[in-house]
C-alpha positions as a LaTeX table, in Angstrom:
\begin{tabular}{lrrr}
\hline
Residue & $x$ (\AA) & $y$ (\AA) & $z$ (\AA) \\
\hline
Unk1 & 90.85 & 111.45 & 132.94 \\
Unk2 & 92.40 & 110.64 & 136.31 \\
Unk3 & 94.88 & 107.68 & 133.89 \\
Unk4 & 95.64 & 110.63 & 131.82 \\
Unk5 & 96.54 & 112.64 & 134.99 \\
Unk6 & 98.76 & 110.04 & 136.25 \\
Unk7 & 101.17 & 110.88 & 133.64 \\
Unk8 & 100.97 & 114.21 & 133.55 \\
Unk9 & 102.03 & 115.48 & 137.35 \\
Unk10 & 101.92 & 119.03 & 136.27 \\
Unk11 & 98.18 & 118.98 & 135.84 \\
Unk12 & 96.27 & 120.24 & 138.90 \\
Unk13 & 92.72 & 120.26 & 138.16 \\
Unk14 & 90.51 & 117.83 & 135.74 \\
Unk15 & 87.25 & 119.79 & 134.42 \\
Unk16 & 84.65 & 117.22 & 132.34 \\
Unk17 & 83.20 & 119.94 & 129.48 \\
Unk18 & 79.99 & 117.26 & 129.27 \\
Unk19 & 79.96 & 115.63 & 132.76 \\
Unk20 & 76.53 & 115.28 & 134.07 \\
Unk21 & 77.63 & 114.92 & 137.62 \\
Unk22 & 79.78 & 117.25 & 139.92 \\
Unk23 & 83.56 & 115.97 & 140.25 \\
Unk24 & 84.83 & 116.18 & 144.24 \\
Unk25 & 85.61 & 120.09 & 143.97 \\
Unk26 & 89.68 & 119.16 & 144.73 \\
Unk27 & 91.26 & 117.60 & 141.44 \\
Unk28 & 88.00 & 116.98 & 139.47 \\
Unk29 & 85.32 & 119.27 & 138.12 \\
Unk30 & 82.18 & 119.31 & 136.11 \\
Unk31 & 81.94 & 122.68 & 134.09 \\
Unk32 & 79.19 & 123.78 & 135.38 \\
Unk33 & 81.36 & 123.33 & 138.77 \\
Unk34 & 83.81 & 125.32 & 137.20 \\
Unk35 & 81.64 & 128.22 & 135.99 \\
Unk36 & 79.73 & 128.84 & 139.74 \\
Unk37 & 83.10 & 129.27 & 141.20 \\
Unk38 & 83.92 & 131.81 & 138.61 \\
Unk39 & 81.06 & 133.73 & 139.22 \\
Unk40 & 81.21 & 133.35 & 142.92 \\
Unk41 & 84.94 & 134.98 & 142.29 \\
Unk42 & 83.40 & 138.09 & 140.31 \\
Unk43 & 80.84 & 138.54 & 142.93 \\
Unk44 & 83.39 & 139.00 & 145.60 \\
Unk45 & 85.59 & 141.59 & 143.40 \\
Unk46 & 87.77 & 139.34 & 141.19 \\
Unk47 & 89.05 & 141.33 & 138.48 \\
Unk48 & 90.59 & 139.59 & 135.16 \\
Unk49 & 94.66 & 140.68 & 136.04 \\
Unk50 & 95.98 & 142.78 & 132.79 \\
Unk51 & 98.67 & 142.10 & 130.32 \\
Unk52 & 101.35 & 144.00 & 131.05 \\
Unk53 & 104.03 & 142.04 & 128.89 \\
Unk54 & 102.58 & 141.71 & 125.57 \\
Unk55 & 105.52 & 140.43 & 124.17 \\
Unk56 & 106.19 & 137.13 & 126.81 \\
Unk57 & 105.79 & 133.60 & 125.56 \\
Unk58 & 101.94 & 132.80 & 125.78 \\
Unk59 & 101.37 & 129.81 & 123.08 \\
Unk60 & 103.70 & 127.13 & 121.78 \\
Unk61 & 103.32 & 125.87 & 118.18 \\
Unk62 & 104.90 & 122.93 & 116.51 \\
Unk63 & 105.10 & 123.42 & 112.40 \\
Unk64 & 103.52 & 121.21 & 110.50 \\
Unk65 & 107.22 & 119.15 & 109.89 \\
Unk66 & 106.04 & 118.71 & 105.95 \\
Unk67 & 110.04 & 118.83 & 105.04 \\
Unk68 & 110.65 & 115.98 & 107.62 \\
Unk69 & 111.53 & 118.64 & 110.80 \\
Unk70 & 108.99 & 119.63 & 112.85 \\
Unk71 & 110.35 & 123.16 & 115.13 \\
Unk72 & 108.61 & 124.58 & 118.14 \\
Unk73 & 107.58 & 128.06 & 117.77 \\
Unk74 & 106.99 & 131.10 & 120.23 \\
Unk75 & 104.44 & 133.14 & 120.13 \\
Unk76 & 103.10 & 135.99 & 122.14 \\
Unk77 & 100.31 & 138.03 & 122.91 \\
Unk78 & 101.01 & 140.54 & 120.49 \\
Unk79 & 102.08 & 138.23 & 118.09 \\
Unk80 & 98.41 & 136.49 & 117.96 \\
Unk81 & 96.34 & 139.75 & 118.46 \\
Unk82 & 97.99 & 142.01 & 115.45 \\
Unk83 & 96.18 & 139.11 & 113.56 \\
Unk84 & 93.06 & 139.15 & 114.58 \\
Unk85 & 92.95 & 142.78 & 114.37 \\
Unk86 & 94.17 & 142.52 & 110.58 \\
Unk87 & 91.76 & 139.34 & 109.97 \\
Unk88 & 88.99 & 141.68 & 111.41 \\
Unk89 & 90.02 & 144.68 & 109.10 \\
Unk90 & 90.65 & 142.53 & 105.87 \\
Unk91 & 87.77 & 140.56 & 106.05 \\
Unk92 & 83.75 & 141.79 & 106.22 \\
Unk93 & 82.71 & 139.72 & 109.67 \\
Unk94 & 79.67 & 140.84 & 111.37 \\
Unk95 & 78.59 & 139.72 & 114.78 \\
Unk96 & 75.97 & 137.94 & 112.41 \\
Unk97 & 78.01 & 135.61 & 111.02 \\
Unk98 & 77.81 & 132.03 & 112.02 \\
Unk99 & 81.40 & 129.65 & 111.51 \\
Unk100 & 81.03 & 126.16 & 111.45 \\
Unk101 & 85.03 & 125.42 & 112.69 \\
Unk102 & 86.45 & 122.84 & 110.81 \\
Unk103 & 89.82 & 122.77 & 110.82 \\
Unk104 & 91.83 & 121.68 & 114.13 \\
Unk105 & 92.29 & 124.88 & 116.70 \\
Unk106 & 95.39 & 123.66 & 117.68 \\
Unk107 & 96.51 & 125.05 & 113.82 \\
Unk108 & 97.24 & 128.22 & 113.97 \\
Unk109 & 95.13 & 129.76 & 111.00 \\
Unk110 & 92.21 & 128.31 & 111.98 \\
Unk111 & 92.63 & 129.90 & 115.91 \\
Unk112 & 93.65 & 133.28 & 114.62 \\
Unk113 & 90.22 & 133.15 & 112.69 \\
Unk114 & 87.91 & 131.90 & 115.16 \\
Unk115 & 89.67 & 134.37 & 117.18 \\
Unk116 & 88.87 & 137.80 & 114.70 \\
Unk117 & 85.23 & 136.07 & 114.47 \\
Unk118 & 84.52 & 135.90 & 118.39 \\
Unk119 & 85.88 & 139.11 & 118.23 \\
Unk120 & 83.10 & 140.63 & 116.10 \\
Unk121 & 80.68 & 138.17 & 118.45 \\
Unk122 & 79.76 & 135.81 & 115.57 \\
Unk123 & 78.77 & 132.46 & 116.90 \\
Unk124 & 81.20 & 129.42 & 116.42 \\
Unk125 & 80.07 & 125.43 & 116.06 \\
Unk126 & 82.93 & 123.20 & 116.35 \\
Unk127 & 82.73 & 120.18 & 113.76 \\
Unk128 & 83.32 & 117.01 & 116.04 \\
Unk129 & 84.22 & 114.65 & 112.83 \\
Unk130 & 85.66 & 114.98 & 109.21 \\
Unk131 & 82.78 & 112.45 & 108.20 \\
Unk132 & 80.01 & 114.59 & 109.49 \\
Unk133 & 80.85 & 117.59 & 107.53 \\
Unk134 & 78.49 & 117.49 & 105.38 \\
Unk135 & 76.07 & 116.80 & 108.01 \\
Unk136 & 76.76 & 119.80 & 110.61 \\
Unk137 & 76.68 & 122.00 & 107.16 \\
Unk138 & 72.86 & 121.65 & 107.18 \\
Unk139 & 72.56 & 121.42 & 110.80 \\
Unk140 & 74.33 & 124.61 & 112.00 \\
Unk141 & 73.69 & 126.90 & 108.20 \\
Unk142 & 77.06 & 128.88 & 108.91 \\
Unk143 & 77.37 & 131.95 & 106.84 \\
Unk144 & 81.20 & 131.58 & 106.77 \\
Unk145 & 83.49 & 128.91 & 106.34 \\
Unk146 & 87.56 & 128.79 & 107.23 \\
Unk147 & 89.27 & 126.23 & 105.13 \\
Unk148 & 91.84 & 124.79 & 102.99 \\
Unk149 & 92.01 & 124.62 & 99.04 \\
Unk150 & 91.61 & 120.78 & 99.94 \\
Unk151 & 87.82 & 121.64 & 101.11 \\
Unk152 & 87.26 & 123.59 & 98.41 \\
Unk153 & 88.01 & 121.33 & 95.59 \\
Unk154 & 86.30 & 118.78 & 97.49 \\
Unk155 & 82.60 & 120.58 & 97.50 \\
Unk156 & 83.58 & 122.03 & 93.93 \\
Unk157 & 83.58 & 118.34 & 92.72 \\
Unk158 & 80.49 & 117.48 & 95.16 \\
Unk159 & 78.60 & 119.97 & 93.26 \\
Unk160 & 78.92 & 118.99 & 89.93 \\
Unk161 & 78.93 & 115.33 & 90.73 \\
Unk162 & 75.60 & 115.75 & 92.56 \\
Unk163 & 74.14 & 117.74 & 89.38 \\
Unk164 & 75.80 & 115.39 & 86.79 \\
Unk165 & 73.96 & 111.97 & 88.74 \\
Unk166 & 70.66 & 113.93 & 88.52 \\
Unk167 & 71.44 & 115.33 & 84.75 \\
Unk168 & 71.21 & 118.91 & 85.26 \\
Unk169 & 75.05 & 119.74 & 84.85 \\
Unk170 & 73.98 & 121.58 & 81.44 \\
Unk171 & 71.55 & 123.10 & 82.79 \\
Unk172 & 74.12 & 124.07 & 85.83 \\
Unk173 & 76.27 & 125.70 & 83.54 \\
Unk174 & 73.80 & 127.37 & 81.26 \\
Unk175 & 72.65 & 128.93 & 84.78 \\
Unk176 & 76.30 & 130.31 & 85.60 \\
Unk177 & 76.34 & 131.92 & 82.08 \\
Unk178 & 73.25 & 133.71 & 82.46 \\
Unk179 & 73.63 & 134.77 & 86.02 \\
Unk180 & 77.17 & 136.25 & 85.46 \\
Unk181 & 75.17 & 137.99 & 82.51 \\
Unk182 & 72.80 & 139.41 & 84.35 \\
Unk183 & 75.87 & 140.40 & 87.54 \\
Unk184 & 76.84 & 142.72 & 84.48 \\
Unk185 & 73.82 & 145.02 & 84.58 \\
Unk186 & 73.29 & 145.37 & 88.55 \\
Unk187 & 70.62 & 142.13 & 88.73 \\
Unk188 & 70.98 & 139.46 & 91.08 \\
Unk189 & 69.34 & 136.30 & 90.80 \\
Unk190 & 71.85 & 133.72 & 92.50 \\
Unk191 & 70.17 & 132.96 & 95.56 \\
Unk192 & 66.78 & 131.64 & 93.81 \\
Unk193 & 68.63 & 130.11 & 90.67 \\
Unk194 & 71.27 & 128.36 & 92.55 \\
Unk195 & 69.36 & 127.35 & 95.80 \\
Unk196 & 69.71 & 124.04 & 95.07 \\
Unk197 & 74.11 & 124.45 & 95.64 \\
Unk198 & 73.73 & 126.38 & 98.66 \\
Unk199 & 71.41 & 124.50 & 100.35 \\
Unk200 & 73.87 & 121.49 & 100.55 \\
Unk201 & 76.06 & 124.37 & 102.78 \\
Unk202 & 72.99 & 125.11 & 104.45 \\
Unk203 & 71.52 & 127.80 & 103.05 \\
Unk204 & 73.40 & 130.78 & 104.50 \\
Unk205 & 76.94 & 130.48 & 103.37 \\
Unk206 & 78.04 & 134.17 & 101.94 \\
Unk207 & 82.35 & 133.60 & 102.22 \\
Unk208 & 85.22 & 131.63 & 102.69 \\
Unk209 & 88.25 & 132.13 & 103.61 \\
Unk210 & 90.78 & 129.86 & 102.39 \\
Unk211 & 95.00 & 129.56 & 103.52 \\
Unk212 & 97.19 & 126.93 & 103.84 \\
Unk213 & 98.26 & 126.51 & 100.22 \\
Unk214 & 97.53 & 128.08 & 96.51 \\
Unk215 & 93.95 & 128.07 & 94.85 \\
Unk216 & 92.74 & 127.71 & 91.45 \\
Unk217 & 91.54 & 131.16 & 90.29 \\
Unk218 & 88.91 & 128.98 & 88.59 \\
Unk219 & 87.52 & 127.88 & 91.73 \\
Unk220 & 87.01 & 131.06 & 92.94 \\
Unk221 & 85.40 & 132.48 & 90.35 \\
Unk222 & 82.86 & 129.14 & 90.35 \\
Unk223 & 81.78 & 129.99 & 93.79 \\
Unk224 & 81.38 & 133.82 & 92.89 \\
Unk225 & 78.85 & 132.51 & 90.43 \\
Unk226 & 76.56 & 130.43 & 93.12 \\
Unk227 & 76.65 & 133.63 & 95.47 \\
Unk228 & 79.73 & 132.41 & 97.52 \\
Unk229 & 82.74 & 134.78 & 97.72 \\
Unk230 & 86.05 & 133.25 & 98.82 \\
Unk231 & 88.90 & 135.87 & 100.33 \\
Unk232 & 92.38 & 134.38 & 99.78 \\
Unk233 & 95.33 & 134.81 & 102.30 \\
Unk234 & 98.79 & 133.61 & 102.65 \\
Unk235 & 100.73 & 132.79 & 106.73 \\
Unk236 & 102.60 & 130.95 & 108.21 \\
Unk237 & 102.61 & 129.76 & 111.73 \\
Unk238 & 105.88 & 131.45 & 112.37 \\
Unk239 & 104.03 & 134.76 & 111.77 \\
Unk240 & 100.77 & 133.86 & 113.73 \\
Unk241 & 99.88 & 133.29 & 110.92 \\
Unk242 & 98.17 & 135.69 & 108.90 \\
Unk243 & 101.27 & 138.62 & 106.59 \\
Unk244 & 98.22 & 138.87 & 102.84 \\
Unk245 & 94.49 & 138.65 & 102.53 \\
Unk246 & 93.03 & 139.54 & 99.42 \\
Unk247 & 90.39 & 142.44 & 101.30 \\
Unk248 & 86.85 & 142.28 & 100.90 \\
Unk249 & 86.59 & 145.33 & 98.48 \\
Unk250 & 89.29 & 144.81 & 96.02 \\
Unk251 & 89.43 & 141.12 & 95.35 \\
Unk252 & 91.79 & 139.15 & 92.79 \\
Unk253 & 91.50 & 135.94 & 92.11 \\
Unk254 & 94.66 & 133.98 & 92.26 \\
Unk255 & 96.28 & 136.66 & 94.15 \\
Unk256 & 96.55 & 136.46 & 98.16 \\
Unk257 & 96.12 & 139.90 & 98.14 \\
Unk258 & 98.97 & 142.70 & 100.08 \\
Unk259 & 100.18 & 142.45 & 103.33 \\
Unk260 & 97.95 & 142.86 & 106.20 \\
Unk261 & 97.99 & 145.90 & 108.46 \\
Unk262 & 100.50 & 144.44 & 111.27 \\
Unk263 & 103.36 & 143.86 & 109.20 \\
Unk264 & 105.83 & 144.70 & 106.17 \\
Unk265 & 106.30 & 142.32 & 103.36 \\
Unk266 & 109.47 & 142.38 & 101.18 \\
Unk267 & 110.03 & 140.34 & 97.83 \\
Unk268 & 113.93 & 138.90 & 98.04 \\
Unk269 & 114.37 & 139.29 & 94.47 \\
Unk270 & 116.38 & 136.36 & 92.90 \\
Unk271 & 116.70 & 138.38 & 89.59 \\
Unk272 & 113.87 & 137.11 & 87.85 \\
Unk273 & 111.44 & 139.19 & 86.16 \\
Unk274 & 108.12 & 137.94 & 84.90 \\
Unk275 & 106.22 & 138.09 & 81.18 \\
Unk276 & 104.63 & 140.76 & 82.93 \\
Unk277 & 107.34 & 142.91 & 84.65 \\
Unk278 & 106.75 & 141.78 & 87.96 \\
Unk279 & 109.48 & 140.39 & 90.16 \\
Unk280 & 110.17 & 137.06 & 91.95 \\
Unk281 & 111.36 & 135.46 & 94.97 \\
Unk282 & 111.32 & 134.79 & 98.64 \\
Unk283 & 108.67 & 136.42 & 100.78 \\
Unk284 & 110.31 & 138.32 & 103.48 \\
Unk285 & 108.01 & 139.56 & 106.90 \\
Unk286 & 108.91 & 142.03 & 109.22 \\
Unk287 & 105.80 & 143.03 & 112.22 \\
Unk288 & 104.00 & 142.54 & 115.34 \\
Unk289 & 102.63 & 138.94 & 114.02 \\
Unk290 & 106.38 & 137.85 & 113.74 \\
Unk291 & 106.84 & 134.85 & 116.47 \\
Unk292 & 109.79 & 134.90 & 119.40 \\
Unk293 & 111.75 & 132.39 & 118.05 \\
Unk294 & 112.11 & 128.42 & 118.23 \\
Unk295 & 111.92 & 126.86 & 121.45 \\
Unk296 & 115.62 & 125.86 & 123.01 \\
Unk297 & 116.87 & 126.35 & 118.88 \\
Unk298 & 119.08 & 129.50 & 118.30 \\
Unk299 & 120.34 & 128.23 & 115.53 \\
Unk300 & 117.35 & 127.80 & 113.88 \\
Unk301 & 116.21 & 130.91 & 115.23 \\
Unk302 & 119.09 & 132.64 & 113.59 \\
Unk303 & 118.77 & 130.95 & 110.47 \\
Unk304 & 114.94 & 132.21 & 110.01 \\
Unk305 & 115.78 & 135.49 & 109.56 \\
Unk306 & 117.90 & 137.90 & 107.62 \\
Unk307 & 121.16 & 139.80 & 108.84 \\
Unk308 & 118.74 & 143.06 & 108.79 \\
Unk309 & 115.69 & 141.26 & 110.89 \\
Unk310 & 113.33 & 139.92 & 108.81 \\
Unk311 & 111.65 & 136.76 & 108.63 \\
Unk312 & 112.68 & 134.25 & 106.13 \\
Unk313 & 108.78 & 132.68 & 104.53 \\
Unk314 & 111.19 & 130.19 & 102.12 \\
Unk315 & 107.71 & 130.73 & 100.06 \\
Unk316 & 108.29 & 132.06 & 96.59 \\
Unk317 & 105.63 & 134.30 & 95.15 \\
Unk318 & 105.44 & 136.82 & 92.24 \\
Unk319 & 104.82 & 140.51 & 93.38 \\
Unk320 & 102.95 & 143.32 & 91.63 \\
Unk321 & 105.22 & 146.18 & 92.64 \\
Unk322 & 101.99 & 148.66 & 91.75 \\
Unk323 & 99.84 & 147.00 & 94.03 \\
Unk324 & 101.52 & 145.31 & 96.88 \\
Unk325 & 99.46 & 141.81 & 95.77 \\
Unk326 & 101.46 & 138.62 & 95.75 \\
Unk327 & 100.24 & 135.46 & 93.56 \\
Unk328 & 101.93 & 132.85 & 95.75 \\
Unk329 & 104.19 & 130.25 & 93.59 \\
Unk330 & 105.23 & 127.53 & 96.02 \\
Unk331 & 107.51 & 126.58 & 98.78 \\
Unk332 & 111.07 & 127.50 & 98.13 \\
Unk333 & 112.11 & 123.77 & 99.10 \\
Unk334 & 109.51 & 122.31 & 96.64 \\
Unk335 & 110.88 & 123.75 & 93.77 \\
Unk336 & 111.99 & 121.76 & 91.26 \\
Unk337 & 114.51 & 122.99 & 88.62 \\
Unk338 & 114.03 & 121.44 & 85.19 \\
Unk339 & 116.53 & 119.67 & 82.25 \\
Unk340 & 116.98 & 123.54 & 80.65 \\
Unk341 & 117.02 & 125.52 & 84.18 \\
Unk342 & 113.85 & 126.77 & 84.28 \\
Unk343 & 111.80 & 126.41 & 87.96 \\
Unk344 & 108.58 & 124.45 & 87.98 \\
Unk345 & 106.47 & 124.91 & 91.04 \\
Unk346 & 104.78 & 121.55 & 91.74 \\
Unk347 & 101.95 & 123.47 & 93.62 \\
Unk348 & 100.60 & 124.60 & 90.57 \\
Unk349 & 101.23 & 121.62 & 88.88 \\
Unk350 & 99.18 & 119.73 & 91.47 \\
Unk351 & 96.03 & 122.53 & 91.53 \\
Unk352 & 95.07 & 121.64 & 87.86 \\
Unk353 & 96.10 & 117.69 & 88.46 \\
Unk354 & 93.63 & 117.98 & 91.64 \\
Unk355 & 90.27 & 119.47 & 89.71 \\
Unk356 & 90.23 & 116.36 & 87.64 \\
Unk357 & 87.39 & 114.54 & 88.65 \\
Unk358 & 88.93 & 111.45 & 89.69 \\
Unk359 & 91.74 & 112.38 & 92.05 \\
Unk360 & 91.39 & 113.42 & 95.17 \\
Unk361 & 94.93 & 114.82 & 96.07 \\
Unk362 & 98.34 & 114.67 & 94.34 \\
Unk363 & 101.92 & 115.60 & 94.37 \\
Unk364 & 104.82 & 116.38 & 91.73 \\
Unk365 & 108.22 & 115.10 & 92.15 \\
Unk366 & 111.37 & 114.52 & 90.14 \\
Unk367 & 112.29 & 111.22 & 89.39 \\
Unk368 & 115.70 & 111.26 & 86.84 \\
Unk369 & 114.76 & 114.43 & 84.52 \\
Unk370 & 111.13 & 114.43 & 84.29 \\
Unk371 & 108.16 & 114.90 & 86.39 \\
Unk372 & 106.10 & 112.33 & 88.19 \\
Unk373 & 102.79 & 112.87 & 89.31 \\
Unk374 & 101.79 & 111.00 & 92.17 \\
Unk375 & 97.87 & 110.58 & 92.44 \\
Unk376 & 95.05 & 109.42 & 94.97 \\
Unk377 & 91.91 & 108.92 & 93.87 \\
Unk378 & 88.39 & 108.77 & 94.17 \\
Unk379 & 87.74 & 105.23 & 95.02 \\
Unk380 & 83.98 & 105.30 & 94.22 \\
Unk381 & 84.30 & 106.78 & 90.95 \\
Unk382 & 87.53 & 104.87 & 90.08 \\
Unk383 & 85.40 & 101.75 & 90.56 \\
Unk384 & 82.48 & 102.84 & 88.71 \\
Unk385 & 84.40 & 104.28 & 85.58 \\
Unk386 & 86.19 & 100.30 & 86.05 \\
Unk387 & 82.85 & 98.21 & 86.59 \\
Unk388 & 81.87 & 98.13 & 82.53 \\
Unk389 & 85.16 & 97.06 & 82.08 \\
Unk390 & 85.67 & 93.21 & 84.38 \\
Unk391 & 87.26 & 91.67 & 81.07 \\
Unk392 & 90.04 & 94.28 & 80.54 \\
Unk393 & 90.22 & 95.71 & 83.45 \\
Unk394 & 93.98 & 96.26 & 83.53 \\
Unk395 & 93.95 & 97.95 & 79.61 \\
Unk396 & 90.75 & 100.62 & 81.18 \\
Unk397 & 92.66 & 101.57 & 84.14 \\
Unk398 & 96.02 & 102.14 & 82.40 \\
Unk399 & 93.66 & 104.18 & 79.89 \\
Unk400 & 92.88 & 106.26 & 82.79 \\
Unk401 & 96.24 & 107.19 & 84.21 \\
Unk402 & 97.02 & 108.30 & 80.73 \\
Unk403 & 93.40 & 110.51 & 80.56 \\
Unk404 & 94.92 & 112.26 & 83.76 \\
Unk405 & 98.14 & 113.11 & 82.01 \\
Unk406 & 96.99 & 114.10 & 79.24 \\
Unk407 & 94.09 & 116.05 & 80.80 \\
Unk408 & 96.94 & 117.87 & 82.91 \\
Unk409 & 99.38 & 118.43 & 80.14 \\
Unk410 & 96.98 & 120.20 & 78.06 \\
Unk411 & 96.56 & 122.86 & 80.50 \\
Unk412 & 99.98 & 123.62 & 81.54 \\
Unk413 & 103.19 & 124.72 & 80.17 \\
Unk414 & 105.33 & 122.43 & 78.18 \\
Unk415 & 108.16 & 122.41 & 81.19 \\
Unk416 & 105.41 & 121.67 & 83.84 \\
Unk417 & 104.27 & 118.54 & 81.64 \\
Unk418 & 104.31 & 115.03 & 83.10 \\
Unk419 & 105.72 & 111.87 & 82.23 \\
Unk420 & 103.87 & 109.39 & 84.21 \\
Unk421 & 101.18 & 109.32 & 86.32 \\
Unk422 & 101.11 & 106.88 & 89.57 \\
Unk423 & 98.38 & 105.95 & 91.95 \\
Unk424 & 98.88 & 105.97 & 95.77 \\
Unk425 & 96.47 & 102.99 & 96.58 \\
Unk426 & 96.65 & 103.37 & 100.55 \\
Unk427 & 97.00 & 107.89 & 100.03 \\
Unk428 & 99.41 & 110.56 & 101.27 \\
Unk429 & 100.80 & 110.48 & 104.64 \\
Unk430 & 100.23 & 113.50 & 106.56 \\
Unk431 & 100.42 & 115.87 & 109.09 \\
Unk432 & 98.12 & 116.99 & 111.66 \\
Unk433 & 97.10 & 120.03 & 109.68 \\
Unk434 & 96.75 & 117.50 & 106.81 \\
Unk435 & 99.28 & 118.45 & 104.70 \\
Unk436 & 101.06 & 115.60 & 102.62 \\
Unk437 & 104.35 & 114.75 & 104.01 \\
Unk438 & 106.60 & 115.66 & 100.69 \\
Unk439 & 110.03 & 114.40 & 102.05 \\
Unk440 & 108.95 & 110.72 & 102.12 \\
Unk441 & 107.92 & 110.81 & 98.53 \\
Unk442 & 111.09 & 112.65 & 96.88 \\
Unk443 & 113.01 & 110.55 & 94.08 \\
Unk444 & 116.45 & 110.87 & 92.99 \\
Unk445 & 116.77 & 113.92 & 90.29 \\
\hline
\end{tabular}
């Protein structure tokens, strides 16, 4: 600690969350140090000073620099707290919920959460590794669980692995059929039929909540099945970062749902109209959760928003006028436009490329006319579905890129087809939040 203080002059006192001895009581601290003078200060009158500017600078975010720029944004008091009151209101917390965190608190979705949580006095456990998981799952039995479509796809395919090694994937499904059956006429039988899933959660999970990125409806509807209800929301740090949630008592699958209590949302219409009627375009935010602006970058700042004040999402979505829900599409600088004009959204491409059971995560890009999907996968499996094969090795795995494509192609439209599909043998590089870096993958169109 004291090296790291060295280079950071601006730090005045070190406090050691597990030291098991006192620090000197000048520059170092054990918590337990820390705590005794705290109380000592209460005893003698301290009283916590109020907020009185709700709207001054109080946490600075970086985005997640997916596009290849990474901007520093403002945030406020008022900006984080319209959140958590609209988390609070959109989603059923009690204060007997149990979270295991597992996404990084330095991201804002997964603070904003744990905020509306601790708010309702639920109890938190903070996930110390990505490799124990699985582990602190069991350990800690959360009820509720704040993640990313990456997570979910993840224990979708952990769950029908699991049941496919031990042979009971038949029976798995027969069990889904018959429960959603019974759902029909009022009777409930998911937590004894499918005790064997949610056990490997711990026991207790009831919801998710899942951001960051689109979700296949399928998914959704899988978990509904095993007793496991996932709400789906759309932010963005620059709005702290919660503007939809799909609310507790009107779900939709695939749809993030209408905008949250704190704030407006506006479709910028780019003149297309959906099969259906509904229109398409930019999401547009105006509300309390809206940040300050980008640290020491005006222009940027400027550039964010529209000449009549709101913020600029560059997320494209499709929006049911009736309802206020949005079915998000993709990021505005992901689209790609095809030979004929038409937009493809990658992110949708890359949902039905991810639920095959041999990638792990993927991305679409344009390379010369057609689409390219880039793949990393499973190495276990890829091995195992290779080990029968040590005499023609090179013939099995080329068989298997093309069992991806076509496995893809068959379930989307004819413009969102691939061409080729390519393994990343060392995976994505990423950011913090984990998201794949897109700009160092693009290829000429």
């Amino acid at each position: 600690m004291d090296s790291i203080a060295e280079k950071n002059k601006a730090l005045k006192h070190l406090i050691c969350m597990g030291a098991t001895e006192d620090g000197d009581g000048e520059r170092t601290y054990s918590f337990e140090q820390w705590k005794a003078i705290g109380k000592e200060a209460l005893a003698e009158g301290y009283t916590y000073p109020p907020v009185t500017d709700t709207r001054k600078m109080c946490e600075m975010l970086f985005t997640s620099g997916t596009t290849g720029t990474s901007k520093c944004v403002m945030l406020c008091q008022e900006n984080i707290f319209s959140v958590v009151t609209a988390a609070d209101e959109t989603v059923d917390f009690s204060s007997e919920d149990r979270v295991l965190s597992v996404l990084p608190l330095h991201h804002t979705y997964e603070l904003a959460c744990t905020l509306a949580l601790l708010n309702y006095g639920a109890s938190c456990a903070i996930n110390d590794s990505i490799t124990k998981v699985v582990a602190n799952l069991k350990k800690y039995r959360p009820t509720t669980l704040v993640v990313v479509p990456l997570y979910v796809s993840t224990f979708y395919k952990r769950i029908w692995n699991e049941a496919k090694n031990k042979k009971k994937d038949k029976v798995l499904r027969y069990g889904i059929k018959a429960s959603n059956a019974l759902l029909a006429f009022g009777i409930d039988i998911r937590k004894k039929l499918f005790d064997s899933v949610t056990s490997a959660f711990g026991g207790n999970l009831k919801k998710m909540v899942c951001g960051g990125a689109a979700l296949n409806p399928a998914l959704v509807h899988t978990f509904e099945s095993f007793g496991i209800s996932i709400y789906e929301g759309f932010g963005i740090t620059e709005c702290a970062p919660l503007t939809n949630v799909t609310p507790y008592y009107n779900r939709k699958p695939g749809s993030v749902g209408p905008a949250v209590p704190c704030c407006t949302v506006r479709i910028a219409e780019n003149g297309d109209i959906t099969e259906d009627g509904y229109a398409e375009g930019e999401i547009q935010v105006k509300g309390k959760n809206v940040m300050l602006g980008y640290y020491k970058n005006e222009e940027a700042t400027r550039e964010a928003f529209t000449e009549d004040g709101w913020f600029r999402t560059k997320d494209l979505c499709v929006f049911d006028k009736k309802t206020g829900y949005l079915v998000i599409k993709g990021r505005a600088n992901n689209m790609i436009v095809g030979s004929t004009g038409e937009n493809i959204y990658p992110e949708e491409i890359e949902s039905v490329i991810n639920s095959h059971h041999l990638v792990t995560e993927s991305i679409v890009v344009a390379d010369k006319g057609t689409l390219v999907a880039l793949v990393a996968l499973d190495k276990e499996k890829l091995e195992e579905a290779l080990s029968e094969f040590k005499d023609n090795v090179s013939n099995k795995y080329d068989e298997l890129m093309k069992e991806i494509r076509e496995y893809v192609n068959s379930r989307v439209g004819k413009f969102a087809r691939v061409s080729q599909v390519e393994e990343q043998k060392d995976g994505f590089e990423k950011t913090p939040t984990q998201k794949i870096k897109r700009f160092l993958y693009k290829r000429d169109k």
